[in-house]
Tab-separated table of C-alpha atoms in Angstrom:
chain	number	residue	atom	x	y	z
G	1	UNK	CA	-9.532	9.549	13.002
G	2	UNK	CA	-10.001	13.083	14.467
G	3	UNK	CA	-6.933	14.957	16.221
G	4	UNK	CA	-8.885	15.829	19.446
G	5	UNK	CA	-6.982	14.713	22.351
G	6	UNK	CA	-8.180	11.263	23.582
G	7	UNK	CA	-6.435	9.172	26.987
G	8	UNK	CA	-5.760	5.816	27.465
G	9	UNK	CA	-5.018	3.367	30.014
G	10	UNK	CA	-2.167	0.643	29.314
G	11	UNK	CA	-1.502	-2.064	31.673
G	12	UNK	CA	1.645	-4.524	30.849
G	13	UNK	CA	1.643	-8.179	32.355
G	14	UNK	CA	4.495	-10.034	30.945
G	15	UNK	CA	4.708	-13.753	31.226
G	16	UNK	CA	7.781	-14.167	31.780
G	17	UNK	CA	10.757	-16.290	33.909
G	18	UNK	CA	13.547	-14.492	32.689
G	19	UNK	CA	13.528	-11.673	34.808
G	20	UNK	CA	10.968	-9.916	37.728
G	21	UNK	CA	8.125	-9.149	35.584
G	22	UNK	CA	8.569	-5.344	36.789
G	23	UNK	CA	11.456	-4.612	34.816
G	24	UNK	CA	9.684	-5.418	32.236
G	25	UNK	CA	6.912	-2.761	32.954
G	26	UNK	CA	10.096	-0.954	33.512
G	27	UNK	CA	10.773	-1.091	29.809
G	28	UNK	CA	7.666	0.288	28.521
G	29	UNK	CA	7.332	2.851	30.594
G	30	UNK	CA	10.701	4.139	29.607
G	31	UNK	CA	8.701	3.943	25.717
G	32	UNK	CA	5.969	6.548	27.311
G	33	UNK	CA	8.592	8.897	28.650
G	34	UNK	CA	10.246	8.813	25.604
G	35	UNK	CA	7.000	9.718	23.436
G	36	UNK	CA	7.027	12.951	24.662
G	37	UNK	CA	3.279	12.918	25.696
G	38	UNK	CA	1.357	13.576	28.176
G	39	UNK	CA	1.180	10.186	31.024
G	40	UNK	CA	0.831	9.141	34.907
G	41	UNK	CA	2.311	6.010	36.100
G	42	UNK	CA	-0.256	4.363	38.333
G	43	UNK	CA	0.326	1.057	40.671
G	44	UNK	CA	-2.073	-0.659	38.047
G	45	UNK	CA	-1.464	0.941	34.692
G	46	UNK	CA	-0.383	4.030	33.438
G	47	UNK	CA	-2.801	6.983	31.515
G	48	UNK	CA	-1.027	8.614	28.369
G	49	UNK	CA	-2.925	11.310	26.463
G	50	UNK	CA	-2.516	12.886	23.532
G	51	UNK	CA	-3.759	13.206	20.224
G	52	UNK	CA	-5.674	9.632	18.705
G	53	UNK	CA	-3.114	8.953	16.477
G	54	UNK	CA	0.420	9.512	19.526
G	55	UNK	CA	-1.854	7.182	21.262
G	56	UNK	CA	-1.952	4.271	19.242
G	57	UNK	CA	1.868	4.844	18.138
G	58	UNK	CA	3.097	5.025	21.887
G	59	UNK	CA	0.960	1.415	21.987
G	60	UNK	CA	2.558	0.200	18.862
G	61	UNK	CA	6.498	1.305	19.727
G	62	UNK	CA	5.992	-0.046	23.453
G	63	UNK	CA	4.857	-3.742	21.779
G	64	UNK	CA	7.594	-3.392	18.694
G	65	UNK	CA	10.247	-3.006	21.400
G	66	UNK	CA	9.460	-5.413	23.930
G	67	UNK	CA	9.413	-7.587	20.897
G	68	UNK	CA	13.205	-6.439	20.242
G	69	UNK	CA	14.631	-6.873	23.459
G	70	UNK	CA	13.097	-10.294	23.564
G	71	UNK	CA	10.136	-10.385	25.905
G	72	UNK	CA	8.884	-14.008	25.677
G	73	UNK	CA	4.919	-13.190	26.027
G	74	UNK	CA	2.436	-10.685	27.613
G	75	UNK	CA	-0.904	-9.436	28.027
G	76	UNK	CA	-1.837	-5.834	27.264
G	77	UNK	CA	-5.066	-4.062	28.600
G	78	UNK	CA	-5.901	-0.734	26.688
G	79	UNK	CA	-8.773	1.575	27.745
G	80	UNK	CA	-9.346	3.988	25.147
G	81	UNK	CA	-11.601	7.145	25.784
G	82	UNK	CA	-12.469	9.134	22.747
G	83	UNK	CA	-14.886	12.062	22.293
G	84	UNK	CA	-16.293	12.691	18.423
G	85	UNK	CA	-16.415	16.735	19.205
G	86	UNK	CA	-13.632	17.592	20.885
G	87	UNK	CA	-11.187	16.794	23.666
G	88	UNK	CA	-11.248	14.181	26.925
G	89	UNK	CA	-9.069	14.799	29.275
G	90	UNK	CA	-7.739	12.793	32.607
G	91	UNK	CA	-7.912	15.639	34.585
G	92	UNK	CA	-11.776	16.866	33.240
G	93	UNK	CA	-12.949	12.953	34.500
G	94	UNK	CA	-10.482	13.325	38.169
G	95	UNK	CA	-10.286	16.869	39.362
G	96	UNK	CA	-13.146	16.742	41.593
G	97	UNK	CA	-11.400	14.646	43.697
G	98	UNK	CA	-8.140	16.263	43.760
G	99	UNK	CA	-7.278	17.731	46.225
């Protein structure tokens, strides 16, 4: 795959009775601010861009280590936007309505 810089969306629902569901959202997140890329928690999901291939390994580590710790089950929604020619960026879709 190309290294243009690509963004995703990644929402966590655990299923789960061990603990508030959050703190397991918690737990990835922490993965994406550990990655070192580029993300914005939202109330929903949270965006991360970067290059294809951070992408798909900031997906990866976040299922590998809720596996770890031990999460029982959950669903994951990905939203992947890539562009063949060059970069797509969060802010080149939102800006216009920033304000």
């Amino acid at each position: 795959m190309h290294q243009f810089i690509v963004n995703a969306s990644i929402q966590l629902i655990p299923v789960v009775t061990d603990k508030h569901p959050y703190l397991w959202v918690d737990e990835a997140i922490s993965i994406i601010q550990q990655s070192g890329i580029s993300y914005e928690v939202g109330p929903f999901a949270t965006v991360i861009e970067g290059k294809y291939t951070e992408v798909m390994q900031v997906i990866q580590n976040i299922n590998e280590y809720l596996y770890s710790l031990g999460c029982e089950e959950w669903i994951q929604n990905i939203q992947i936007q890539i562009r063949s020619k060059g970069d797509i960026t969060g802010l080149e879709k939102t800006q216009k309505f920033q304000q």
